[in-house]
Coordinates of N, CA and C in Angstrom, one line a residue:
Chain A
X1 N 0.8 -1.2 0.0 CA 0.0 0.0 0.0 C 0.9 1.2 0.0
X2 N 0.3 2.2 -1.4 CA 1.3 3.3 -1.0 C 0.9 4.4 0.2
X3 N -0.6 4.0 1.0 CA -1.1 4.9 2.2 C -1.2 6.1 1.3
X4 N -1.5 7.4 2.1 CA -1.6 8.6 1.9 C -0.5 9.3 1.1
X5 N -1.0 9.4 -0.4 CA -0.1 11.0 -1.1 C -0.3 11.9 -1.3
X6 N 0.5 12.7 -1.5 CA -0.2 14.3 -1.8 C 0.7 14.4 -2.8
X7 N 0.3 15.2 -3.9 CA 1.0 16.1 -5.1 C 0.4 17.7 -5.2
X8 N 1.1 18.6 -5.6 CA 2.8 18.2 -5.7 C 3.4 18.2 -4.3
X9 N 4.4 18.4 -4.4 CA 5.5 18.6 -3.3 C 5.7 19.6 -2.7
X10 N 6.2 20.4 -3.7 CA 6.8 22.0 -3.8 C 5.5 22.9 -4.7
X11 N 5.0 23.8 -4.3 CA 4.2 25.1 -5.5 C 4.7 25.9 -4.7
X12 N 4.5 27.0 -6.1 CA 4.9 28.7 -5.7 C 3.4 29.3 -6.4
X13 N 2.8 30.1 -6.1 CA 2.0 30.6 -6.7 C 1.8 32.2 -6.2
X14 N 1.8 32.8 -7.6 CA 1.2 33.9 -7.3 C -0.1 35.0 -6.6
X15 N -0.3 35.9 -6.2 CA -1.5 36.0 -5.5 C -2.4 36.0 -6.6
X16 N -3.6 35.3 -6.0 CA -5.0 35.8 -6.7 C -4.7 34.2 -7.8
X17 N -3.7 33.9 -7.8 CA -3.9 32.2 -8.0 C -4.5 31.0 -8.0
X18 N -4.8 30.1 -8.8 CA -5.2 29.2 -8.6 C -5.3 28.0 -8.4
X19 N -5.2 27.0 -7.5 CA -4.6 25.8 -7.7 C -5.4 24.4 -6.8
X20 N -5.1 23.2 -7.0 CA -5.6 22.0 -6.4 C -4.5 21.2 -5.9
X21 N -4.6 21.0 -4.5 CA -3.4 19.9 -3.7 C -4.0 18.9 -4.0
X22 N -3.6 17.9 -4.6 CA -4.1 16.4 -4.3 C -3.9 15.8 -3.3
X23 N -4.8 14.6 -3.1 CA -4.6 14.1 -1.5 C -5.3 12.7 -2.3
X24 N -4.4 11.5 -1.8 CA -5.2 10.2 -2.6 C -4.5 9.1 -1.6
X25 N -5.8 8.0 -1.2 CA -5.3 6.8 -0.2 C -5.4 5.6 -0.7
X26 N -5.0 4.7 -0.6 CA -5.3 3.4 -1.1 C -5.6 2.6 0.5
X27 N -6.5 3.0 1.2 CA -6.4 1.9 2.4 C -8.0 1.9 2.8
X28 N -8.7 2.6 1.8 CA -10.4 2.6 2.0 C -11.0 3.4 3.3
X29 N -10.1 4.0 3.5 CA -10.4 4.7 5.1 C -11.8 6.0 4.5
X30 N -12.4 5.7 5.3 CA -13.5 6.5 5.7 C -13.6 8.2 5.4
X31 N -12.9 8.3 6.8 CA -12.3 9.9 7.0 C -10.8 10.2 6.5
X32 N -11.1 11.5 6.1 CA -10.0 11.8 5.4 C -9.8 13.7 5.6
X33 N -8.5 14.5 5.8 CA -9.2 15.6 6.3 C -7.4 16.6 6.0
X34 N -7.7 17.7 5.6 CA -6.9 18.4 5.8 C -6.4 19.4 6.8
X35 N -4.9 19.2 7.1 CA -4.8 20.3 8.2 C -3.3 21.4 7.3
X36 N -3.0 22.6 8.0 CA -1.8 22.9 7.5 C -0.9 23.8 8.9
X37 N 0.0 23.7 8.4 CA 0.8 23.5 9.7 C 2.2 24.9 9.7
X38 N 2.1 25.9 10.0 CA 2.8 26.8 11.0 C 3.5 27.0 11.5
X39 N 4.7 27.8 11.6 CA 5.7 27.9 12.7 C 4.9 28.2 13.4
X40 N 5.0 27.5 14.8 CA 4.5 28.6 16.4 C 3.3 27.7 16.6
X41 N 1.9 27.3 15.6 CA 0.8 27.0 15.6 C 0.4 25.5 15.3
X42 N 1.4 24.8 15.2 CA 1.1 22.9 15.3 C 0.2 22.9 13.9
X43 N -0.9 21.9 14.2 CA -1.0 21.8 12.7 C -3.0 22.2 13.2
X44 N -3.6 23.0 12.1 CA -4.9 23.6 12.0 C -5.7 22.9 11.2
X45 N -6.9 22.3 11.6 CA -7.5 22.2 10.5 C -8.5 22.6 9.9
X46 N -8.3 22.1 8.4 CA -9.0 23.0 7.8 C -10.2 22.6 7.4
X47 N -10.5 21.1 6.8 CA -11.6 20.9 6.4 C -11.7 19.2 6.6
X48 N -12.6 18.5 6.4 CA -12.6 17.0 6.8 C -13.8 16.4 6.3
X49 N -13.7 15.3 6.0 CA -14.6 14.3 5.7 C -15.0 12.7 5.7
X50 N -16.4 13.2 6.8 CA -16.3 11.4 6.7 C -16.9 10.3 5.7
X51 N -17.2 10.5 4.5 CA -17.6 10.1 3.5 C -17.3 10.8 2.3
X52 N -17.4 9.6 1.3 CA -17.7 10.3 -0.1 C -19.2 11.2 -0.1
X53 N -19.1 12.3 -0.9 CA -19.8 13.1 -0.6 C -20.8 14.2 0.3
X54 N -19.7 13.9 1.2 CA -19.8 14.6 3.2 C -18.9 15.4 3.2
X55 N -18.6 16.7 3.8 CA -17.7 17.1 4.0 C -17.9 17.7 5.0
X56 N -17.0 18.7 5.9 CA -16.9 19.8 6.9 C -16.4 20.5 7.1
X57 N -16.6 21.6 7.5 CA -15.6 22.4 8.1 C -14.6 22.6 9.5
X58 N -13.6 22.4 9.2 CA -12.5 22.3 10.4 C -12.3 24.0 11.1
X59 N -11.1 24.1 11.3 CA -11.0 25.2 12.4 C -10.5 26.2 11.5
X60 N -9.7 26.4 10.7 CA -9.4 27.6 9.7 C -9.6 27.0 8.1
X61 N -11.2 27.3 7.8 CA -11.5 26.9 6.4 C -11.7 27.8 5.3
X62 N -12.0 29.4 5.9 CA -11.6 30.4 4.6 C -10.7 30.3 4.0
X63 N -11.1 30.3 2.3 CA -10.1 30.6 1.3 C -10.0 29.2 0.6
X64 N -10.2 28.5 1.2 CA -10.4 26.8 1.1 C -11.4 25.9 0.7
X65 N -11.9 25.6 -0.8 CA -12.9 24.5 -0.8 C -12.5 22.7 -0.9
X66 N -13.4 22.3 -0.7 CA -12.8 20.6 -0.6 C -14.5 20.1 -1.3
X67 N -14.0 18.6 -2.1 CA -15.3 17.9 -2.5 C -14.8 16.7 -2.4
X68 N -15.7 15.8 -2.1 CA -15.2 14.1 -1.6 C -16.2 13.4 -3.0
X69 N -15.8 13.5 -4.1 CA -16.6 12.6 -4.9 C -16.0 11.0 -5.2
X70 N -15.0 10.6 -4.4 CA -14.9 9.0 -4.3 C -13.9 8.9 -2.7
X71 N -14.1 7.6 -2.2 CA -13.7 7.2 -1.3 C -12.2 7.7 -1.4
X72 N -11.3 7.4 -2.1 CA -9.6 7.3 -2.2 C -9.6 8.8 -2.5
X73 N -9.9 9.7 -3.1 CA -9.4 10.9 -2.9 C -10.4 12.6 -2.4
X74 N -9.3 13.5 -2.0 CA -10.1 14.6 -1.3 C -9.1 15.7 -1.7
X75 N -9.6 16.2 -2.7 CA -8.4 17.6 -3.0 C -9.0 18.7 -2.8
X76 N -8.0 19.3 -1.9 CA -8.5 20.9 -1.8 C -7.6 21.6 -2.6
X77 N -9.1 22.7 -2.5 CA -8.9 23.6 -3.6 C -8.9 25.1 -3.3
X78 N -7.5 26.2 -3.4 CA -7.8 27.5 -3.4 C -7.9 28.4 -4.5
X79 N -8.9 29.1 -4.2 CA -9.5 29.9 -5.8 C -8.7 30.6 -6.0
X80 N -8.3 31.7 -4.8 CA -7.7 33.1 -5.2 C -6.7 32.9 -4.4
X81 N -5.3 32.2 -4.5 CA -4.4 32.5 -3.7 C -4.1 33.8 -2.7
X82 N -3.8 33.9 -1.6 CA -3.1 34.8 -0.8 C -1.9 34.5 -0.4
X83 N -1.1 35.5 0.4 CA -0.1 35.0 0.8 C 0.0 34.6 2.3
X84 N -1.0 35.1 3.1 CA -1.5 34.1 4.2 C -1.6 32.8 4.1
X85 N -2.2 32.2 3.3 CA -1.7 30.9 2.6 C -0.7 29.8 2.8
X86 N 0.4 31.1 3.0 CA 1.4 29.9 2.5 C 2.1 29.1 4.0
X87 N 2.2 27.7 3.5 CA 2.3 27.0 5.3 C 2.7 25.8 3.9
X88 N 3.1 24.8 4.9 CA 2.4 23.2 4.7 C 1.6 22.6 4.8
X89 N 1.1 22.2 3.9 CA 0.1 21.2 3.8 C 0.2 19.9 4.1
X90 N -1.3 19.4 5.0 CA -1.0 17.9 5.3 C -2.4 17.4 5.3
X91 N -2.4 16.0 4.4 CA -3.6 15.7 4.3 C -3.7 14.6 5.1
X92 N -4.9 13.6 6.0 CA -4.6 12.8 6.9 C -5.7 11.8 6.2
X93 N -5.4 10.0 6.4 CA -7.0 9.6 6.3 C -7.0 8.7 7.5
X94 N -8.2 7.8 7.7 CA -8.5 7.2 9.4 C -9.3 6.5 9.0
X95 N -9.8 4.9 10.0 CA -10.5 4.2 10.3 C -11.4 4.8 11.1
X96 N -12.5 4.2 11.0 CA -13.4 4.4 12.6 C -12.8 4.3 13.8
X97 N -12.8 4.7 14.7 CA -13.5 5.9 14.9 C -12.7 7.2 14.9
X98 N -11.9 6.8 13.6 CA -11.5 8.3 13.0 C -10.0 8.8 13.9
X99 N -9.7 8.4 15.2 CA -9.1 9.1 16.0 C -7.2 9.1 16.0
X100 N -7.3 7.7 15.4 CA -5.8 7.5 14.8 C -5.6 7.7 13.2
X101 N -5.0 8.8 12.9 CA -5.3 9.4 11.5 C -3.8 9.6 11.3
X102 N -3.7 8.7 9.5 CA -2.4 8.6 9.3 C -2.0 9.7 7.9
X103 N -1.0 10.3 8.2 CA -0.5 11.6 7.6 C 0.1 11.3 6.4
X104 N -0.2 12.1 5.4 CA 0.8 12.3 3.9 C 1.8 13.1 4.0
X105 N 2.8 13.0 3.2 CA 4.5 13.5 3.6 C 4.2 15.3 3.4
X106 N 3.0 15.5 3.1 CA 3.2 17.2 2.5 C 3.5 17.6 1.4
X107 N 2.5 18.7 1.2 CA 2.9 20.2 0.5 C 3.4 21.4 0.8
X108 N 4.5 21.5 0.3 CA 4.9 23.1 0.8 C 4.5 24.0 -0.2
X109 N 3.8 24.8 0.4 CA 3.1 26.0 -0.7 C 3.4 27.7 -0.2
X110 N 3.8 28.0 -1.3 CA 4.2 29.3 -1.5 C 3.5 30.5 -2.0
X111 N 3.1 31.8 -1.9 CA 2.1 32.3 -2.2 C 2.9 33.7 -2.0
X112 N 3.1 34.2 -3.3 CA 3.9 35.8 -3.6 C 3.1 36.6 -3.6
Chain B
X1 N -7.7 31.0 20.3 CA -8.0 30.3 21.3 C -7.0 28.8 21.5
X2 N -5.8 28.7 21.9 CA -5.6 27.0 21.7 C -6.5 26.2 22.7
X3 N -6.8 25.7 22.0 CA -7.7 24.7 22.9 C -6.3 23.5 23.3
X4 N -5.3 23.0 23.1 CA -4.4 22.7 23.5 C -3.0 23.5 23.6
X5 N -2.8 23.0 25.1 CA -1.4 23.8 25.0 C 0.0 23.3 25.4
X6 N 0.7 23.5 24.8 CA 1.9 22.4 25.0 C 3.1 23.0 25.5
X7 N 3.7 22.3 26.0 CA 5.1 23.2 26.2 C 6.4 22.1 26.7
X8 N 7.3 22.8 26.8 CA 8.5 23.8 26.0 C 7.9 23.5 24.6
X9 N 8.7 24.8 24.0 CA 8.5 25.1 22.3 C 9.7 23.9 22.2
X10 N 10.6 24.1 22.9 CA 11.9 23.7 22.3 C 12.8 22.5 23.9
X11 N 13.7 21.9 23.3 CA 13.9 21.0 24.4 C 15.3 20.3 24.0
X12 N 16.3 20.6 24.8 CA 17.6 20.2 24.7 C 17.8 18.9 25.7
X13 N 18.3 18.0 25.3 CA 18.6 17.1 26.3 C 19.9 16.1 25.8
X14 N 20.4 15.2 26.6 CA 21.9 14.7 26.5 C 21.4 13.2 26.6
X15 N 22.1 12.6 25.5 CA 21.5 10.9 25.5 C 21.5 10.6 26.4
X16 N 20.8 9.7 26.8 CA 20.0 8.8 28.2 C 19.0 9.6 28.9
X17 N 19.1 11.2 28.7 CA 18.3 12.0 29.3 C 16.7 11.5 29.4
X18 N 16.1 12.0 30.2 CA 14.5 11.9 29.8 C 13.6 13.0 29.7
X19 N 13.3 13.5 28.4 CA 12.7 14.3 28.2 C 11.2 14.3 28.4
X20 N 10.8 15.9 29.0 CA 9.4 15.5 29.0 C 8.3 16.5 28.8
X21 N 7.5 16.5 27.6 CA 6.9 16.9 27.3 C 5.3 17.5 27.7
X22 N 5.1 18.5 28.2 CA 3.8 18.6 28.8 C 2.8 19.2 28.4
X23 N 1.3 18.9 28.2 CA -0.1 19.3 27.7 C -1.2 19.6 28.3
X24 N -1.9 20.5 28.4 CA -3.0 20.6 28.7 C -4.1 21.1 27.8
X25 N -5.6 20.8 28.4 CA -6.6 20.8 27.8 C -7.6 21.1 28.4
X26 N -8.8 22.0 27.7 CA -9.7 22.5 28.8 C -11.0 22.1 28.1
X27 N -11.5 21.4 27.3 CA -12.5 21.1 26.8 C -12.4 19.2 27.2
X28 N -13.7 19.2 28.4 CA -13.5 17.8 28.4 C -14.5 16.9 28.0
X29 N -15.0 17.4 26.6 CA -15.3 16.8 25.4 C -14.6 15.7 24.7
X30 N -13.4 16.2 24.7 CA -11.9 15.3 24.5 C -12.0 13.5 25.3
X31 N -12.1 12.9 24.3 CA -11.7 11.9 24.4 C -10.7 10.3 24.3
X32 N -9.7 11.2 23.6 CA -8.4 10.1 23.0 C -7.5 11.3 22.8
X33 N -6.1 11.2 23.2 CA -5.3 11.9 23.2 C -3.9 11.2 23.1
X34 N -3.9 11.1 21.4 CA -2.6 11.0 20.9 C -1.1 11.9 20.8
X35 N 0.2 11.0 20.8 CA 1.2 12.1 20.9 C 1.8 11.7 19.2
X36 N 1.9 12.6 17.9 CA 2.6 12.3 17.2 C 4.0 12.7 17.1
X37 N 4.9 12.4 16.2 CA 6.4 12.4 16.0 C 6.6 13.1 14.7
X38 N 6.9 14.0 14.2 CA 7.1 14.6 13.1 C 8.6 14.7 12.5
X39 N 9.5 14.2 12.1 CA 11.0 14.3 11.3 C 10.4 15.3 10.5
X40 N 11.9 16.4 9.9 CA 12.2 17.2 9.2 C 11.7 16.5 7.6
X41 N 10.9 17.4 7.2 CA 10.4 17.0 5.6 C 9.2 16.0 5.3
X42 N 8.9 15.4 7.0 CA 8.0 14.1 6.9 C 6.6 14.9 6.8
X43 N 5.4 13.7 7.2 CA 3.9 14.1 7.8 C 4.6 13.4 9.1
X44 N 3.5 14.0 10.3 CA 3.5 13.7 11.3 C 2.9 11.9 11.7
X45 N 3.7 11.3 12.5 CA 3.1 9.8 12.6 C 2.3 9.5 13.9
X46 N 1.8 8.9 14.4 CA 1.3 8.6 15.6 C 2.4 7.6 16.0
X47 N 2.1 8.3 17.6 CA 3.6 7.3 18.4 C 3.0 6.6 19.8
X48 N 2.3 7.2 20.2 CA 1.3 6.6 21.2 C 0.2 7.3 21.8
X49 N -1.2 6.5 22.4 CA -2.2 7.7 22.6 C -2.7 6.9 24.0
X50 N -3.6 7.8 24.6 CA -4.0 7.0 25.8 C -5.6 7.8 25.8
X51 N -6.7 6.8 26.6 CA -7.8 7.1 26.9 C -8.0 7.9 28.3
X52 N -8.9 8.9 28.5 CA -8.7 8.8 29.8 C -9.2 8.0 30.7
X53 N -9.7 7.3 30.7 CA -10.0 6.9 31.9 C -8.3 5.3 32.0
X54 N -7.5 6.0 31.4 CA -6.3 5.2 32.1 C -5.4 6.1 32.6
X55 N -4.3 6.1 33.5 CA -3.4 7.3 34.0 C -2.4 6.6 33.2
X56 N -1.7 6.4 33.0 CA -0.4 6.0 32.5 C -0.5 5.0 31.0
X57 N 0.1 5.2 30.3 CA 0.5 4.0 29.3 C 1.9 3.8 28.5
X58 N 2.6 2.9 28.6 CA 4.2 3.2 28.2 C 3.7 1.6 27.1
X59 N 5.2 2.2 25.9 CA 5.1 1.5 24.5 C 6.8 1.7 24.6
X60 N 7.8 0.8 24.4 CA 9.0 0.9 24.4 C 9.3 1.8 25.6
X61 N 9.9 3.0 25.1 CA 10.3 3.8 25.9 C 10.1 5.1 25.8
X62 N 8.8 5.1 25.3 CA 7.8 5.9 25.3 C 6.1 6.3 26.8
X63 N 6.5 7.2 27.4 CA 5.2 6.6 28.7 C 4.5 8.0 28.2
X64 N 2.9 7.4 28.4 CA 2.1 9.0 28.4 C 1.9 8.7 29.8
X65 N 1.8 10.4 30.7 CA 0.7 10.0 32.0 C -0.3 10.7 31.9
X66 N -1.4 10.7 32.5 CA -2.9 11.4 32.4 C -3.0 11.5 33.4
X67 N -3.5 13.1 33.8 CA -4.2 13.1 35.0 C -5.8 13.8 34.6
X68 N -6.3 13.2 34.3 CA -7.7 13.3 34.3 C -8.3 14.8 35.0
X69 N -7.9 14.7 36.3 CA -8.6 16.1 37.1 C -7.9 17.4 37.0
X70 N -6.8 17.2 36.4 CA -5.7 18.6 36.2 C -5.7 18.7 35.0
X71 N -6.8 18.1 34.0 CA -7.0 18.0 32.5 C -5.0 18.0 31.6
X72 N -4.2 17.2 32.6 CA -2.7 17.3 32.0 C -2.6 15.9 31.2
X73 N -1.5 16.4 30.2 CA -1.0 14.7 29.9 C 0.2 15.4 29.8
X74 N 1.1 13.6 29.9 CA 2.6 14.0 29.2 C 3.2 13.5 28.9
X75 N 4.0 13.4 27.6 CA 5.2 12.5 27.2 C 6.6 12.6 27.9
X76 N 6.9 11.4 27.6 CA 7.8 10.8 28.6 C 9.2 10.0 27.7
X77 N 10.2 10.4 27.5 CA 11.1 9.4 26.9 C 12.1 8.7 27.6
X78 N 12.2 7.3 27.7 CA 13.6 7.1 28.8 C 14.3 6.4 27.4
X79 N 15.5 6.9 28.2 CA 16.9 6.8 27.9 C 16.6 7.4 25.8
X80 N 16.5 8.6 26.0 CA 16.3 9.3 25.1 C 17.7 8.9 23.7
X81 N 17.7 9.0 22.4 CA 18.6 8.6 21.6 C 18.5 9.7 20.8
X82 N 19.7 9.7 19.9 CA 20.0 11.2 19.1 C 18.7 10.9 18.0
X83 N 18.3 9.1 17.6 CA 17.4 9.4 16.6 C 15.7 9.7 17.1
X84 N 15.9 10.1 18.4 CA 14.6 10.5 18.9 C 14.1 11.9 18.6
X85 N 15.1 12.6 17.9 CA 15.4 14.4 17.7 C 14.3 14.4 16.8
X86 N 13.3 15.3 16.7 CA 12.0 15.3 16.1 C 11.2 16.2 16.9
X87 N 10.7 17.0 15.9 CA 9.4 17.8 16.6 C 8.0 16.7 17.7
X88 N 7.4 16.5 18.5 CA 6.8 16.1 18.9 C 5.2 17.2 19.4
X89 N 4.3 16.3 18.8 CA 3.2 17.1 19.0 C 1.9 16.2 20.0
X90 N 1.2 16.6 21.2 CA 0.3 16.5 21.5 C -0.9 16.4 20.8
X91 N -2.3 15.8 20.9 CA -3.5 16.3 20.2 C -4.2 15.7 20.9
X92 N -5.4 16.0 21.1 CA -6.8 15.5 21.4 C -7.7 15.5 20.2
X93 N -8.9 14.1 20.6 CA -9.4 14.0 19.6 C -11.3 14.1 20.5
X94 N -11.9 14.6 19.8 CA -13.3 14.7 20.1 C -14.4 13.3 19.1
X95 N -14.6 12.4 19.8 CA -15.3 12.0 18.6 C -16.4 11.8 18.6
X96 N -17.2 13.0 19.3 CA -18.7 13.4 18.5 C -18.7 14.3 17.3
X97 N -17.5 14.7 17.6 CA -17.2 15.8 16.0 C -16.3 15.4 15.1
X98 N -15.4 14.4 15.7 CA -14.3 13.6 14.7 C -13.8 14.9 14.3
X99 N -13.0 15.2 15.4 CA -12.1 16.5 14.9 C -11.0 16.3 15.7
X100 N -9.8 15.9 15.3 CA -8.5 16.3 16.3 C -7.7 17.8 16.2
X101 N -7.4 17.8 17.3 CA -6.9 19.4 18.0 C -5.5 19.0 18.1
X102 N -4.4 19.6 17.7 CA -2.8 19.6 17.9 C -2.6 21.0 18.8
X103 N -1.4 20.8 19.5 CA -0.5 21.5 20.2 C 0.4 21.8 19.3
X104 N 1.2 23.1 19.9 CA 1.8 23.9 18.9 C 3.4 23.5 18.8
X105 N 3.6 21.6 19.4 CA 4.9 21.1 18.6 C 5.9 21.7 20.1
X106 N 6.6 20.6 20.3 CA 8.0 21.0 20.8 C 9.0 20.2 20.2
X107 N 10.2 21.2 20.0 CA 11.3 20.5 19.0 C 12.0 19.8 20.1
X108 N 12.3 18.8 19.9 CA 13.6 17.7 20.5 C 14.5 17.4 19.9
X109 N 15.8 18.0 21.0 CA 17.6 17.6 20.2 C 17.9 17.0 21.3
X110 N 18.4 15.9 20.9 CA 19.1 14.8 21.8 C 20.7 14.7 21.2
X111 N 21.3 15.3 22.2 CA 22.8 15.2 22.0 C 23.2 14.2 22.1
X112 N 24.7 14.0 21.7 CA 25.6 12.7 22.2 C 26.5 13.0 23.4

């Protein structure tokens, strides 16, 4: 199993940009959720989902849309880049009851 | 608001040392409270979690303790090793909302 990836790696993007992180599992897990992560602030999240076609909102979700239309993947999506923005990204997915949630290596995103 | 709070930011210690990590939490909604391990460039992994209603739980040489009424937890490393050097993060997980909450990370350098 290659578990949890994310593409790409590395982006730079301009403000007012626009782009999609991928996030894709092979382990059929349920929940699946993004967080991004901070000097100083651990990691935040942003949006989560416990099914295909379920989604939620986490703790910092402006700027940020997400759609779960199959089990194995959940890409979020920002319309208009800012440079507030820019952190790493980490996408997670989980078994019931959700609580041990296993992490993708990251996106580092850049935002001029 | 952190709803968790961790501390030291930062944590120097000398092999064999035991370092020790401390958390607290004021929402006792919280019900599973995992500690992850994050390397430079990784996602963060799960390293050990405990429920409350147990005070202690050790995995190698790794120990969480809980104190339930001081809403504290804390990691614990014995005989600490240079490849234990890693950011370490706290979290609580809620699971009427299936939402986990991170602490804001303390770095660990374990000298020789």
């Amino acid at each position: 199993n290659a578990g949890v990836t994310q593409t790409p790696k590395f982006q730079v993007l301009k403000t007012g940009q626009s782009m999609t992180l991928q996030c894709a599992q092979d382990m059929n897990h349920e929940y699946m959720s993004w967080y991004r992560q901070d000097p100083g602030m651990g990691l935040r999240l942003i949006h989560y989902s416990v099914g295909a076609g379920i989604t939620d909102q986490g703790e910092v979700p402006n700027g940020y849309n997400v759609s779960r239309s199959t089990t194995e993947d959940f890409p979020l999506r920002l319309l208009s880049a800012a440079p507030s923005q820019t952190s790493v990204y980490f996408c997670a997915s989980s078994y019931p009851p959700y609580n041990e949630q296993f992490f993708g290596p990251g996106t580092r995103l850049t935002v001029l | 608001q952190q709803q968790v709070k961790q501390s030291p930011q930062s944590l120097i210690v000398q092999k064999g040392g035991i370092p020790i990590i401390n958390c607290a939490y004021e929402n006792t909604a919280f019900d599973y409270f995992p500690w992850y391990q994050q390397f430079p460039g990784k996602g963060p992994a799960l390293l050990i979690a405990i429920r409350p209603d147990v005070s202690e739980k050790k995995e190698g040489r790794f120990t969480i303790s809980f104190n339930k009424s001081a809403k504290q937890f804390s990691l614990h490393i014995m005989d600490s090793q240079p490849g234990d050097s890693a950011t370490y993060f706290c979290a609580a997980f809620t699971g009427t909302a299936s939402k986990l909450t991170f602490g804001t990370g303390t770095r660990l350098q374990v000298t020789l």
